mmCIF file of C-alpha atoms and ligand atoms in Angstrom:
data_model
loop_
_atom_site.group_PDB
_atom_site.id
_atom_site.type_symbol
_atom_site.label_atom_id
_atom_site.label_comp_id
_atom_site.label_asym_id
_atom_site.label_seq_id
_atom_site.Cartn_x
_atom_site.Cartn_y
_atom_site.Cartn_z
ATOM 1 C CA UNK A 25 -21.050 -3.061 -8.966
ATOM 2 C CA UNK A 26 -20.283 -3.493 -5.112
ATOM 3 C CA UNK A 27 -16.746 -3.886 -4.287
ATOM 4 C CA UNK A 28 -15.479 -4.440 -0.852
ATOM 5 C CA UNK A 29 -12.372 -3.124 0.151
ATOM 6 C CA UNK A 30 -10.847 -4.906 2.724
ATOM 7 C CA UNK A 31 -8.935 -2.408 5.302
ATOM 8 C CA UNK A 32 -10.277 0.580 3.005
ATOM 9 C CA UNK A 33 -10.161 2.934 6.184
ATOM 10 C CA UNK A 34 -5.936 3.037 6.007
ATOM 11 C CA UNK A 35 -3.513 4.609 4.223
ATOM 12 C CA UNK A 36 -3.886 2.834 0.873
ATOM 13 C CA UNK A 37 -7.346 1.628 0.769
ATOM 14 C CA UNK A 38 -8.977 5.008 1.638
ATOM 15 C CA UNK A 39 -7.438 6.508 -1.673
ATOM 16 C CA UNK A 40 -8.736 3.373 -3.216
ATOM 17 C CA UNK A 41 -12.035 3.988 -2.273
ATOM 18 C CA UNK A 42 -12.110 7.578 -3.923
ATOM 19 C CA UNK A 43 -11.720 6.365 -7.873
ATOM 20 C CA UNK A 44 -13.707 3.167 -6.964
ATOM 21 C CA UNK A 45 -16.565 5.479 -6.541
ATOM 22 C CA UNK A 46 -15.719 7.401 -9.137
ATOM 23 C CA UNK A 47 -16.149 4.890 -11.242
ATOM 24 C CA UNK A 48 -19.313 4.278 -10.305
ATOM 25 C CA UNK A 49 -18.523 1.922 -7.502
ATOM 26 C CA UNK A 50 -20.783 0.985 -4.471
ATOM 27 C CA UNK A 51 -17.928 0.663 -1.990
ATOM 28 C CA UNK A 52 -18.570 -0.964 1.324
ATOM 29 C CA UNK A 53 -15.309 -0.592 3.626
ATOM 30 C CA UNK A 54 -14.206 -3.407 6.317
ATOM 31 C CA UNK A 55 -11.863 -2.383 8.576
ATOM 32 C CA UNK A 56 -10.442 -3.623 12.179
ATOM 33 C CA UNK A 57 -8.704 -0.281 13.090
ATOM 34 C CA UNK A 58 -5.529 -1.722 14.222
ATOM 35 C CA UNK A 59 -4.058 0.496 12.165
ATOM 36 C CA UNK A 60 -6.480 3.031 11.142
ATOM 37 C CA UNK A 61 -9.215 5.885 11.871
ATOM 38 C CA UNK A 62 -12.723 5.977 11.726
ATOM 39 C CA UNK A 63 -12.693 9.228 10.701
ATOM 40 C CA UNK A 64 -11.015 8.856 7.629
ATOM 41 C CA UNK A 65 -14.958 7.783 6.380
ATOM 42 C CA UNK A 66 -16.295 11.138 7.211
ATOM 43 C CA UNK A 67 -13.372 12.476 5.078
ATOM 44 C CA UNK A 68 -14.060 10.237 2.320
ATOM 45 C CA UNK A 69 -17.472 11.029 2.341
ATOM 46 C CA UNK A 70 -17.212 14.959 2.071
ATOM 47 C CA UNK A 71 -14.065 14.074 -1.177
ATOM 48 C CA UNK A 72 -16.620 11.703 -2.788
ATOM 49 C CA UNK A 73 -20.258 12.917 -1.739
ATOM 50 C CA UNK A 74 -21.188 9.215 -1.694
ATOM 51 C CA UNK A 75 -22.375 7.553 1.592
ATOM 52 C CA UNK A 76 -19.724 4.529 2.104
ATOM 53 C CA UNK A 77 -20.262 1.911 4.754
ATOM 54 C CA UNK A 78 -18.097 1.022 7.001
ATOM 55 C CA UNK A 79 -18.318 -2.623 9.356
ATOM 56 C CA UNK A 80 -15.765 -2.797 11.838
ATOM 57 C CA UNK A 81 -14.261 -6.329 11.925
ATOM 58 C CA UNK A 82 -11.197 -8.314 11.862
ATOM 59 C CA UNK A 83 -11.306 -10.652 9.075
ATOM 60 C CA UNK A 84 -10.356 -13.442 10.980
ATOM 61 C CA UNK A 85 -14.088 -13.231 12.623
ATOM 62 C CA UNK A 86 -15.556 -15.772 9.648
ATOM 63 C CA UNK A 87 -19.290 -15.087 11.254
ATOM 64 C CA UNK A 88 -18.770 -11.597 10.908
ATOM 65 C CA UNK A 89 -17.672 -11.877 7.641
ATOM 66 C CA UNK A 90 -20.439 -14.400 6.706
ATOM 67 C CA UNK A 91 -22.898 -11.736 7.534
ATOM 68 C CA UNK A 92 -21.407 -8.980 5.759
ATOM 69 C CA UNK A 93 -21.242 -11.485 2.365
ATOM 70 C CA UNK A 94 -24.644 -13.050 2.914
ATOM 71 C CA UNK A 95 -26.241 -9.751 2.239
ATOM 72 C CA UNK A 96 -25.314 -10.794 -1.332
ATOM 73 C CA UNK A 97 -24.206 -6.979 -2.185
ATOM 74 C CA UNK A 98 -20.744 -7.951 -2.820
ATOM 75 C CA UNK A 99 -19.224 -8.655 -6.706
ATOM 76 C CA UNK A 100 -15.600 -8.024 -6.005
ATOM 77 C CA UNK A 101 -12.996 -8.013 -3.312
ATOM 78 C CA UNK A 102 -9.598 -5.560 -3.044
ATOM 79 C CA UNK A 103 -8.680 -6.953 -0.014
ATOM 80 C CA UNK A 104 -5.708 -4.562 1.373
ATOM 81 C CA UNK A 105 -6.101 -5.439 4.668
ATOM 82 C CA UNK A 106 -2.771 -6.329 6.566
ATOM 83 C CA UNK A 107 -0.235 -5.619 9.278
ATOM 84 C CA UNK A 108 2.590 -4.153 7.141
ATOM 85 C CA UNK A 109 5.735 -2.667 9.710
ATOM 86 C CA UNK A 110 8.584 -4.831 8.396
ATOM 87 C CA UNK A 111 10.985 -4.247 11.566
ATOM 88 C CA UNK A 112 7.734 -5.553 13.689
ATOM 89 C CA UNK A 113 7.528 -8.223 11.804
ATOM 90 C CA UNK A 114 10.697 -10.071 12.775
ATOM 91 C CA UNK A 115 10.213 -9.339 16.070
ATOM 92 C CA UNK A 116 6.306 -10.700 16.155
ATOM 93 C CA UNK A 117 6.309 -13.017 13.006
ATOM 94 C CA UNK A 118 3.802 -15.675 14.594
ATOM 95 C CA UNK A 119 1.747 -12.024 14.667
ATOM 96 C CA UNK A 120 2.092 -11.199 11.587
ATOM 97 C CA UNK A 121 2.005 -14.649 9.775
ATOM 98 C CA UNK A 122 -1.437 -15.320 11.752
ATOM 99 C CA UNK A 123 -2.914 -11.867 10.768
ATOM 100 C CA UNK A 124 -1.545 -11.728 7.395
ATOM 101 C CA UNK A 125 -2.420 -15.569 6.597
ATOM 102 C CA UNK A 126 -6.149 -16.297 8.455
ATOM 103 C CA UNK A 127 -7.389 -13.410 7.578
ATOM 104 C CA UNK A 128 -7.320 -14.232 3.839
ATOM 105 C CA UNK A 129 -8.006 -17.926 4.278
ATOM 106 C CA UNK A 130 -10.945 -16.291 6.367
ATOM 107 C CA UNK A 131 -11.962 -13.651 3.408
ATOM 108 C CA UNK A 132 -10.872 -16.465 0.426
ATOM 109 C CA UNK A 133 -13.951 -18.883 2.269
ATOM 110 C CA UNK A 134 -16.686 -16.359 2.629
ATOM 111 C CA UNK A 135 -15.692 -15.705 -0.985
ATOM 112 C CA UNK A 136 -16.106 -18.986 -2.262
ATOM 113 C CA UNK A 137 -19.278 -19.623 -0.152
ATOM 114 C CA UNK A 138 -20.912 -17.101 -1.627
ATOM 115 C CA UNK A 139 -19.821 -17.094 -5.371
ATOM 116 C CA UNK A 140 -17.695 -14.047 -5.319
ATOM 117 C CA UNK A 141 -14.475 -14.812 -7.235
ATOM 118 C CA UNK A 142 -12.873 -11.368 -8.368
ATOM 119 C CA UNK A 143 -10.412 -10.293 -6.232
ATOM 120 C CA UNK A 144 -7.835 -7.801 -6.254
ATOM 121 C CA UNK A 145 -5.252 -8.389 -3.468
ATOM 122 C CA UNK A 146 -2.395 -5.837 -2.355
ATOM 123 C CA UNK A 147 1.239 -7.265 -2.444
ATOM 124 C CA UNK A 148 4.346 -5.583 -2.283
ATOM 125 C CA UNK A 149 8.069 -5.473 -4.049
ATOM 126 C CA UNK A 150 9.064 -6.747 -1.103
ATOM 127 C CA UNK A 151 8.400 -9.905 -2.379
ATOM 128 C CA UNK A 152 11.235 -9.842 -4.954
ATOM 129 C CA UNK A 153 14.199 -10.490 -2.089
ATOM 130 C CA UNK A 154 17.251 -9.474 -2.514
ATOM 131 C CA UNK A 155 18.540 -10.554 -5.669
ATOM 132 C CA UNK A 156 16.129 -9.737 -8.641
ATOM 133 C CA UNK A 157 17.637 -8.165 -11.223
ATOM 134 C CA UNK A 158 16.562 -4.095 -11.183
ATOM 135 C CA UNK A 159 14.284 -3.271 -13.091
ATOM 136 C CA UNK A 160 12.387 -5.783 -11.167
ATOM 137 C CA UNK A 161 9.847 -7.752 -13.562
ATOM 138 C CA UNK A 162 7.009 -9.656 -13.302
ATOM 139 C CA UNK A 163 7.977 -13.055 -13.824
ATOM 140 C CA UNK A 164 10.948 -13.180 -12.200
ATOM 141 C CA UNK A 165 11.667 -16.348 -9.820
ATOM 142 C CA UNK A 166 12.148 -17.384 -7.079
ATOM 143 C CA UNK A 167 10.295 -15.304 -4.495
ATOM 144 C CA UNK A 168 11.965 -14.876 -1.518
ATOM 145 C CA UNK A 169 11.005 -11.649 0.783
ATOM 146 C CA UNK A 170 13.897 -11.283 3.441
ATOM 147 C CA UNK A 171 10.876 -10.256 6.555
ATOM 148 C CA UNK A 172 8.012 -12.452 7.900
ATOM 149 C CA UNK A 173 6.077 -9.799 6.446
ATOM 150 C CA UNK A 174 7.248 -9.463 2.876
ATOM 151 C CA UNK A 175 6.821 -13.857 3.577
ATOM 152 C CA UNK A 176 3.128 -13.683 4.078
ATOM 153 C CA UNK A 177 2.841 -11.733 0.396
ATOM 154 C CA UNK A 178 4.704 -14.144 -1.080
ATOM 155 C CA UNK A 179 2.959 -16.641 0.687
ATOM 156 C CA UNK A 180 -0.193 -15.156 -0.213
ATOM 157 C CA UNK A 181 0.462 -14.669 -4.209
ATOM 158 C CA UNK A 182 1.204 -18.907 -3.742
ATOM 159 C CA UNK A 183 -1.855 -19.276 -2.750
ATOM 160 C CA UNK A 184 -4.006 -17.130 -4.861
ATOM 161 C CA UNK A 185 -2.133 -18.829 -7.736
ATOM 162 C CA UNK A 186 -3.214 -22.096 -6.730
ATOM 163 C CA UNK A 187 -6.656 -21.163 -6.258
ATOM 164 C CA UNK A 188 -6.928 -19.794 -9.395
ATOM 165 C CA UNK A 189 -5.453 -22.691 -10.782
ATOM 166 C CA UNK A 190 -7.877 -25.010 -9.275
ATOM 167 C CA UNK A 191 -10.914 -23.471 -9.928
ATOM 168 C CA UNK A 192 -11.431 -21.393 -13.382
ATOM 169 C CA UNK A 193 -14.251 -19.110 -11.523
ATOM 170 C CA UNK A 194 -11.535 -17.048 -9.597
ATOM 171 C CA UNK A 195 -10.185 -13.977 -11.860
ATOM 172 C CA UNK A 196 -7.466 -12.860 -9.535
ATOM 173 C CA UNK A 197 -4.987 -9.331 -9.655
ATOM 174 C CA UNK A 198 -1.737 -9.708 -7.833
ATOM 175 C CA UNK A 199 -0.495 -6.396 -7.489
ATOM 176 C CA UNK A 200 2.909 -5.574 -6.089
ATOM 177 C CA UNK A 201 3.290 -2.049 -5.183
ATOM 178 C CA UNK A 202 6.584 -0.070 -4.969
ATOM 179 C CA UNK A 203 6.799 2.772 -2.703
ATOM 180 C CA UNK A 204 3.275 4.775 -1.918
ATOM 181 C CA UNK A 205 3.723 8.404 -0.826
ATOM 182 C CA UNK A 206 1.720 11.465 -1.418
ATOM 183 C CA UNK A 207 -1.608 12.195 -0.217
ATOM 184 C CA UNK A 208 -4.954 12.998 -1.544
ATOM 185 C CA UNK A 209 -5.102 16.987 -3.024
ATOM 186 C CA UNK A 210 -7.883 17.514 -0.532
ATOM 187 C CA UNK A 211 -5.610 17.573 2.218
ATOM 188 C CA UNK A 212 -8.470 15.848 4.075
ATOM 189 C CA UNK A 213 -6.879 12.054 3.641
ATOM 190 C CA UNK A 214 -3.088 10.898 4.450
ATOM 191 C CA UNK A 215 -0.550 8.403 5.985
ATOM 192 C CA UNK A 216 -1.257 8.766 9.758
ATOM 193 C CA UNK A 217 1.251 5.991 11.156
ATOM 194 C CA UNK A 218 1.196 5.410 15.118
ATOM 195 C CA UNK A 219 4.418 5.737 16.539
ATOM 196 C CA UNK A 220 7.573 6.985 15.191
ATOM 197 C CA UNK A 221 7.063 6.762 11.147
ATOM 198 C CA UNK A 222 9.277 3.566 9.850
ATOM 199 C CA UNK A 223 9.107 4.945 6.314
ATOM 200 C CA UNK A 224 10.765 7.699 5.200
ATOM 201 C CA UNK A 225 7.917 10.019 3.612
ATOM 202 C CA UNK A 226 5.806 10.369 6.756
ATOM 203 C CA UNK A 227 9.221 10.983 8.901
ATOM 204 C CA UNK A 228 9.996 13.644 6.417
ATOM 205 C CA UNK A 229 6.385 14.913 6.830
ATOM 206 C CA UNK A 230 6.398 15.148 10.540
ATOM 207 C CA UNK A 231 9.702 16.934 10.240
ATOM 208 C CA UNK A 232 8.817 19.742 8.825
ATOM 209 C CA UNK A 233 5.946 19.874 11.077
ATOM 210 C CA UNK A 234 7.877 20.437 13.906
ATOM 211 C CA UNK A 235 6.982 17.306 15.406
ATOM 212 C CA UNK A 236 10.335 15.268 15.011
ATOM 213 C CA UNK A 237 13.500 17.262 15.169
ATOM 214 C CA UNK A 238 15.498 16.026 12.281
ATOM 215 C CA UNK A 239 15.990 13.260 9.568
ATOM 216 C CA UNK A 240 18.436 10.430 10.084
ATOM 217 C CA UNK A 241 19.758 9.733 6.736
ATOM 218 C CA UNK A 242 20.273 5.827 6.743
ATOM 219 C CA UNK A 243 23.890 5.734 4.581
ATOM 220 C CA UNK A 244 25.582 7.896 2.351
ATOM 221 C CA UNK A 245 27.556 5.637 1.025
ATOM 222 C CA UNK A 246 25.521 2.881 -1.795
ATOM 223 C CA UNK A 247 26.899 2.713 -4.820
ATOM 224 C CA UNK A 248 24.433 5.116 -6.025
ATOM 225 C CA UNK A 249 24.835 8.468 -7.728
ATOM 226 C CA UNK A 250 24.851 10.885 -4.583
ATOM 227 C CA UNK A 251 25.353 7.866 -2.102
ATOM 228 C CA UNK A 252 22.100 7.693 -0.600
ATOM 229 C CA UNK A 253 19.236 4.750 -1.562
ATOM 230 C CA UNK A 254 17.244 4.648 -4.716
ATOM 231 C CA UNK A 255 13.383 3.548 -4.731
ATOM 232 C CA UNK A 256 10.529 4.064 -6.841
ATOM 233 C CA UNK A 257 8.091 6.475 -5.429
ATOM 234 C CA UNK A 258 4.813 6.137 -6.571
ATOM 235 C CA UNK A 259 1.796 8.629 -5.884
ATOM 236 C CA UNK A 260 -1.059 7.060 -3.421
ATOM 237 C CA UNK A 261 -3.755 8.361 -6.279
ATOM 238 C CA UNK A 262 -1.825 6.766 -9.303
ATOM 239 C CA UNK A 263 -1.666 3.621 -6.804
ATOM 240 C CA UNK A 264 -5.325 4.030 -5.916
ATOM 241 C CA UNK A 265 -5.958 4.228 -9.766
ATOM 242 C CA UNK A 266 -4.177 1.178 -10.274
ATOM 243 C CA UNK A 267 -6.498 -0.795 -8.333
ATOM 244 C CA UNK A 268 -9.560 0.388 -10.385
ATOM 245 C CA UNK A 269 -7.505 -0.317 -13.648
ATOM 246 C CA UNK A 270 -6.980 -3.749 -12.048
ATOM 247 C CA UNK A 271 -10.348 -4.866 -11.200
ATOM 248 C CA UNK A 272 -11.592 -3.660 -14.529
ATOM 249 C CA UNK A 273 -8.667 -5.824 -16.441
ATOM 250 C CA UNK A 274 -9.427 -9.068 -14.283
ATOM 251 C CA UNK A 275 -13.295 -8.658 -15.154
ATOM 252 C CA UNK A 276 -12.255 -8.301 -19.118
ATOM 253 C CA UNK A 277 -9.785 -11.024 -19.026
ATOM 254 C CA UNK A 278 -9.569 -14.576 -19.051
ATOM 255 C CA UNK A 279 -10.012 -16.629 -15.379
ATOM 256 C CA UNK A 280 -6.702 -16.581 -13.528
ATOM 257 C CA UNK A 281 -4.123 -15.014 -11.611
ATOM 258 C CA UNK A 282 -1.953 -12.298 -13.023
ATOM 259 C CA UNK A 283 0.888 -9.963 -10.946
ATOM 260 C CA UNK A 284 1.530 -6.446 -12.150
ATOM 261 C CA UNK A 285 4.011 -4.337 -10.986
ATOM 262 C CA UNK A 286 2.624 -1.094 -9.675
ATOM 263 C CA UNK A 287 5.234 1.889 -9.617
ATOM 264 C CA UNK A 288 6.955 4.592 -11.999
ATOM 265 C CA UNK A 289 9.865 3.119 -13.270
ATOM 266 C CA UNK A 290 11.939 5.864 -11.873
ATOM 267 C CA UNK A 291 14.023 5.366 -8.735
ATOM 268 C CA UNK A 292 14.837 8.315 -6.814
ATOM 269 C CA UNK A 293 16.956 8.506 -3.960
ATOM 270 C CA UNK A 294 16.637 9.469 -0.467
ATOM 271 C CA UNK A 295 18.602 12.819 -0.884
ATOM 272 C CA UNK A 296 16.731 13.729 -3.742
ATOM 273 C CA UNK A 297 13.196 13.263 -2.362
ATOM 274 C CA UNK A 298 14.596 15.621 0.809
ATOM 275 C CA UNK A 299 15.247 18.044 -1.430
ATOM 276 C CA UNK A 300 11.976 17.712 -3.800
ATOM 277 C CA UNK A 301 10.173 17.744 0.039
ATOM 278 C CA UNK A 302 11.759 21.236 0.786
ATOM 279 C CA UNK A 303 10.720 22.943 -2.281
ATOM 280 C CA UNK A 304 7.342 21.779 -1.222
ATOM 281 C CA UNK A 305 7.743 23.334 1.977
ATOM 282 C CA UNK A 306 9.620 26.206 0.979
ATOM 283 C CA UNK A 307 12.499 25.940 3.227
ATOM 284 C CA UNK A 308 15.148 23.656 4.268
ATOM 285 C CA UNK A 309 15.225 21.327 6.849
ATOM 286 C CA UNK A 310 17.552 19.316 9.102
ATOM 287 C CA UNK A 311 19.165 16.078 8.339
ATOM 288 C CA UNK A 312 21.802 13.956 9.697
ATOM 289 C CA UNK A 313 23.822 11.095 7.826
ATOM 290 C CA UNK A 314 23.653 8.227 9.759
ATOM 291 C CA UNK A 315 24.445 4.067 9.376
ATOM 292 C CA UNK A 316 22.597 1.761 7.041
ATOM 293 C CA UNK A 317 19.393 0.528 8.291
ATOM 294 C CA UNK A 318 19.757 -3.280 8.559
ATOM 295 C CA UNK A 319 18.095 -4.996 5.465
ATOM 296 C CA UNK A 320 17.801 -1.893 2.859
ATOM 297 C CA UNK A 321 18.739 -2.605 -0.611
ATOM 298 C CA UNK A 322 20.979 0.052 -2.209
ATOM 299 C CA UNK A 323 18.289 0.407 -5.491
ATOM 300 C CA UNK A 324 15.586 -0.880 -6.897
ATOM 301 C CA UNK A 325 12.695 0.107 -9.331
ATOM 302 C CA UNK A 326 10.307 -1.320 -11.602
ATOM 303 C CA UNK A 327 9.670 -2.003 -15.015
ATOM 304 C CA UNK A 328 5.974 -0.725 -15.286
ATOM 305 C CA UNK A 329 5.655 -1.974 -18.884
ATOM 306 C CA UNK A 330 3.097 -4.916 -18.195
ATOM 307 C CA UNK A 331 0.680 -2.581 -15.932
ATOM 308 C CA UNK A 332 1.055 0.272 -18.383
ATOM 309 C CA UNK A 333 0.214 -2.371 -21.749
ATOM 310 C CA UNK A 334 -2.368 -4.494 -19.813
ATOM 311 C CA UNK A 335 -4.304 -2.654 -17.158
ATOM 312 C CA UNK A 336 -4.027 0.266 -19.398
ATOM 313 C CA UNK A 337 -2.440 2.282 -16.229
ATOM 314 C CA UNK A 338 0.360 4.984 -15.854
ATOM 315 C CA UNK A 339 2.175 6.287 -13.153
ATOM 316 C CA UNK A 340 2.056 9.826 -14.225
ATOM 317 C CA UNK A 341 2.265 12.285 -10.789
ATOM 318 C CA UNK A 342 5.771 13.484 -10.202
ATOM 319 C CA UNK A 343 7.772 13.641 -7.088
ATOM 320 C CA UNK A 344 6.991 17.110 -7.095
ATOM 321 C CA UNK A 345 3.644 16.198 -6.152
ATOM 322 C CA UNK A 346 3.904 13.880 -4.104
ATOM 323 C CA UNK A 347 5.477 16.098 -2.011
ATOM 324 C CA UNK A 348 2.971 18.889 -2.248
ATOM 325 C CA UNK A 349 0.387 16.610 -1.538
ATOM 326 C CA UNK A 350 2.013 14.902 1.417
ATOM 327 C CA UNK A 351 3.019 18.459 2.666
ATOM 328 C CA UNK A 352 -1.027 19.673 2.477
ATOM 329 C CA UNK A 353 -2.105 16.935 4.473
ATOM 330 C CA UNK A 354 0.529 17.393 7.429
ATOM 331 C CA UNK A 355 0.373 20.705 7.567
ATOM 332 C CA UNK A 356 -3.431 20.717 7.628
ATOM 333 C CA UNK A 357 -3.636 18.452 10.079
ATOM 334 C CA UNK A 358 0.011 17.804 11.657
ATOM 335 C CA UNK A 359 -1.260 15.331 14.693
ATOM 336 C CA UNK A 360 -2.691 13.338 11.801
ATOM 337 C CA UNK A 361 -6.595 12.257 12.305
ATOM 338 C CA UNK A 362 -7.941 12.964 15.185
ATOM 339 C CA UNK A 363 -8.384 11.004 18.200
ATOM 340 C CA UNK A 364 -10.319 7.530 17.093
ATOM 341 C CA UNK A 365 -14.093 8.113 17.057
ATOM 342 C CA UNK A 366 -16.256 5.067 16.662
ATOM 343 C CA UNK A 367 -18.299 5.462 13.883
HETATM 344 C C1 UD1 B 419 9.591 -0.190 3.193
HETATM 345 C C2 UD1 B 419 9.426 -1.646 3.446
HETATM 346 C C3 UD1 B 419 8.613 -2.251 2.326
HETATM 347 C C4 UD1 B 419 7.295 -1.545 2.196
HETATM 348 C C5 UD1 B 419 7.557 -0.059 1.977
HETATM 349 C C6 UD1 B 419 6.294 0.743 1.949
HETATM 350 C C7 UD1 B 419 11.498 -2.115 4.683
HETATM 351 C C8 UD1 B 419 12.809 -2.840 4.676
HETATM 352 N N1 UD1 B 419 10.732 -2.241 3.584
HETATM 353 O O1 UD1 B 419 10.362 -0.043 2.021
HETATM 354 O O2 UD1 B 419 8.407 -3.614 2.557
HETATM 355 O O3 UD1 B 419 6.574 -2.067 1.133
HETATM 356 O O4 UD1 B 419 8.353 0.450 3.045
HETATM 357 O O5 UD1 B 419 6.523 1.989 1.384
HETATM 358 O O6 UD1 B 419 11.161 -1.452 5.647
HETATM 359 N N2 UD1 B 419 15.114 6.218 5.035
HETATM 360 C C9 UD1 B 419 15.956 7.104 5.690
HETATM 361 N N3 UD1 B 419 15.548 7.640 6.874
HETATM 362 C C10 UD1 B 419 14.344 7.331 7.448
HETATM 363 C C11 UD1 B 419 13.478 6.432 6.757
HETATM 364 C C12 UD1 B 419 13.903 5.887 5.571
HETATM 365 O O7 UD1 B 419 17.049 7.401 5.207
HETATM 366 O O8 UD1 B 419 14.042 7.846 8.525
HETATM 367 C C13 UD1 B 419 15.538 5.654 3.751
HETATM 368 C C14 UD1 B 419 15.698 4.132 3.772
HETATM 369 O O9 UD1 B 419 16.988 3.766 4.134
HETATM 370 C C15 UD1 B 419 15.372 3.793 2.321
HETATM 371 C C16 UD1 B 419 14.422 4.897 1.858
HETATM 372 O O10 UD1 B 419 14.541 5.948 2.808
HETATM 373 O O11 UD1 B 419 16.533 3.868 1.560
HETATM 374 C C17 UD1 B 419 12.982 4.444 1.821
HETATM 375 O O12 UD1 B 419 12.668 3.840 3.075
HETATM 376 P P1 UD1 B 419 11.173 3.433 3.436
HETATM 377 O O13 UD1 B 419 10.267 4.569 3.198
HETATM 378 O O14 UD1 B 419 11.208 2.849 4.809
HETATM 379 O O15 UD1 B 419 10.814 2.336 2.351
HETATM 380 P P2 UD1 B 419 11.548 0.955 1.989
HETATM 381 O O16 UD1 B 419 12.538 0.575 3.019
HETATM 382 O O17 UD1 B 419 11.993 1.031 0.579
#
């Protein structure tokens, strides 16, 4: 089968590609590199020995996209494509609302035009606000994301809902990912973000690279065991896996739209995931406590139970190595990829 994965040159959707091909997979990748490096395909193609295409294109350009769909070599869509930097977002939310939103309406047309109806789209837990219950499940309501970008996810489940609802073709996997970290074993494939890292795995990362000079914790004092905030870390590869496990469910399943939560069920917190990054490096490194970053929720994690009973799919890698992983790919290539080349 041909599957398309929308923004498959970035963080995410280049681990997708690997057990999409795996599997068997013809993967062809569409990518606009605002965010993202040609070379990760050159990478991808020495981890998977396969030849992947790549087509260079915003998915707002619906001609472009026509093309690429009118060679009929399409069955299914991840579409992962997105601007994703939640401070950013308040700041530019016309930007992000206009990416975010015509870009699917773009890829949902050339979709229906040419019959292909299985899609698995990337959301986030973002899109549980800030009052769902921990763990957070599934069917919880309402959904109310507290940034214009967690918005345009929940915006985007509405309307992949109603889709489905309309029109029994569409078979439709909503999945809403907690936090991705970790890196491919290969060292050759990682999170390269532009800029000062936002997150706190690739700050941590570049760190103990040398090229930031310490960690700002952002508050010691949650109500949380040692203080510091609790998430659920999941590894990029079980994520990546999760994707495969989802397309394969949609295709088995009845017509519709279906969310699964994507994460361990175990929330560690920021303290804890310094120390599990030192042991990967092998010595300590400098941190600072200082004030809550506007926004962050003291804890949450996920109840995994629906992905693990439906999709068949487990969280298993440990933050132990995530960290590993993450710390091979810095350390192997600490500027991250280099300079863009056009492909
Ligand atoms: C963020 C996004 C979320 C997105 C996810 C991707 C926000 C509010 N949310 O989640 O929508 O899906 O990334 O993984 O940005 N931390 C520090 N120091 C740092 C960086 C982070 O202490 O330099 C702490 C944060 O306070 C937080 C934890 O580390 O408690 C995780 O932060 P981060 O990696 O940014 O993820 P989230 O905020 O959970």
């Amino acid at each position: 089968m041909s599957v398309l994965v929308t923004g498959g040159a970035g963080y995410i959707g280049s681990h997708t590609v690997i057990p999409l091909v795996a599997a068997g997979h013809e993967v062809v990748i569409v990518d606009s590199f605002v965010n993202s490096n040609a070379a990760v395909v050159d990478r991808l193609e020495q981890i998977t020995g396969a030849t992947i295409p790549l087509i260079e294109l915003d998915l707002r350009d619906r001609e472009g996209l026509d093309r690429v769909f009118a060679t009929g070599d399409v069955d299914a869509v991840v579409h992962i494509a997105a601007l994703k930097a939640v401070g950013e977002s308040t700041s530019k939310p016309l930007e992000y609302y206009e990416n975010n939103l015509d870009g699917t309406f773009s890829l949902l047309g050339a979709m229906a035009r040419h019959g292909v109806t299985d899609l698995v789209f990337s959301s986030s837990a973002t899109v549980y606000g800030e009052d769902a219950p921990v763990p957070y499940q599934e069917d919880y309501e309402p959904l109310v994301a507290s940034s214009p970008y967690g918005q345009t996810k929940v915006m985007i489940e509405r309307i992949l809902t109603d889709v489905a609802h309309a029109d029994p073709r569409w078979r439709i996997a909503l999945l809403r990912y907690f936090n991705p970290v970790g890196a491919h074993p290969s060292g050759l494939i990682g999170e390269d973000p532009q800029g000062v890292p936002n997150n706190l795995m690739p700050f941590l990362a570049q760190v103990a690279v040398g090229r930031r000079e310490k960690l700002t914790i952002f508050g010691d004092d949650y109500p949380t065991a040692d203080g510091t905030c609790e998430r659920d870390y999941l590894h990029v590869d079980d994520l990546a896996d999760g994707h495969l496990a989802a397309l394969d469910a949609v295709r088995a399943r009845d017509p519709g739209c279906r969310a699964w939560n994507l994460g361990t069920g175990q929330a560690t917190s920021v303290m804890q995931m310094l120390r599990a990054f030192e042991r990967a490096v092998g010595h300590e490194l400098p941190y600072e406590i200082g004030p809550r970053r506007p926004g962050d929720l003291p804890a949450f994690w996920c109840d995994p139970t629906r992905a693990e009973a439906e999709l068949g799919w487990h969280a298993g890698r440990t933050v132990d190595d995530m960290c590993a992983d993450t710390w091979r790919w810095q350390s192997r290539n600490p500027e991250g990829y280099p300079e863009q080349v056009t492909h």
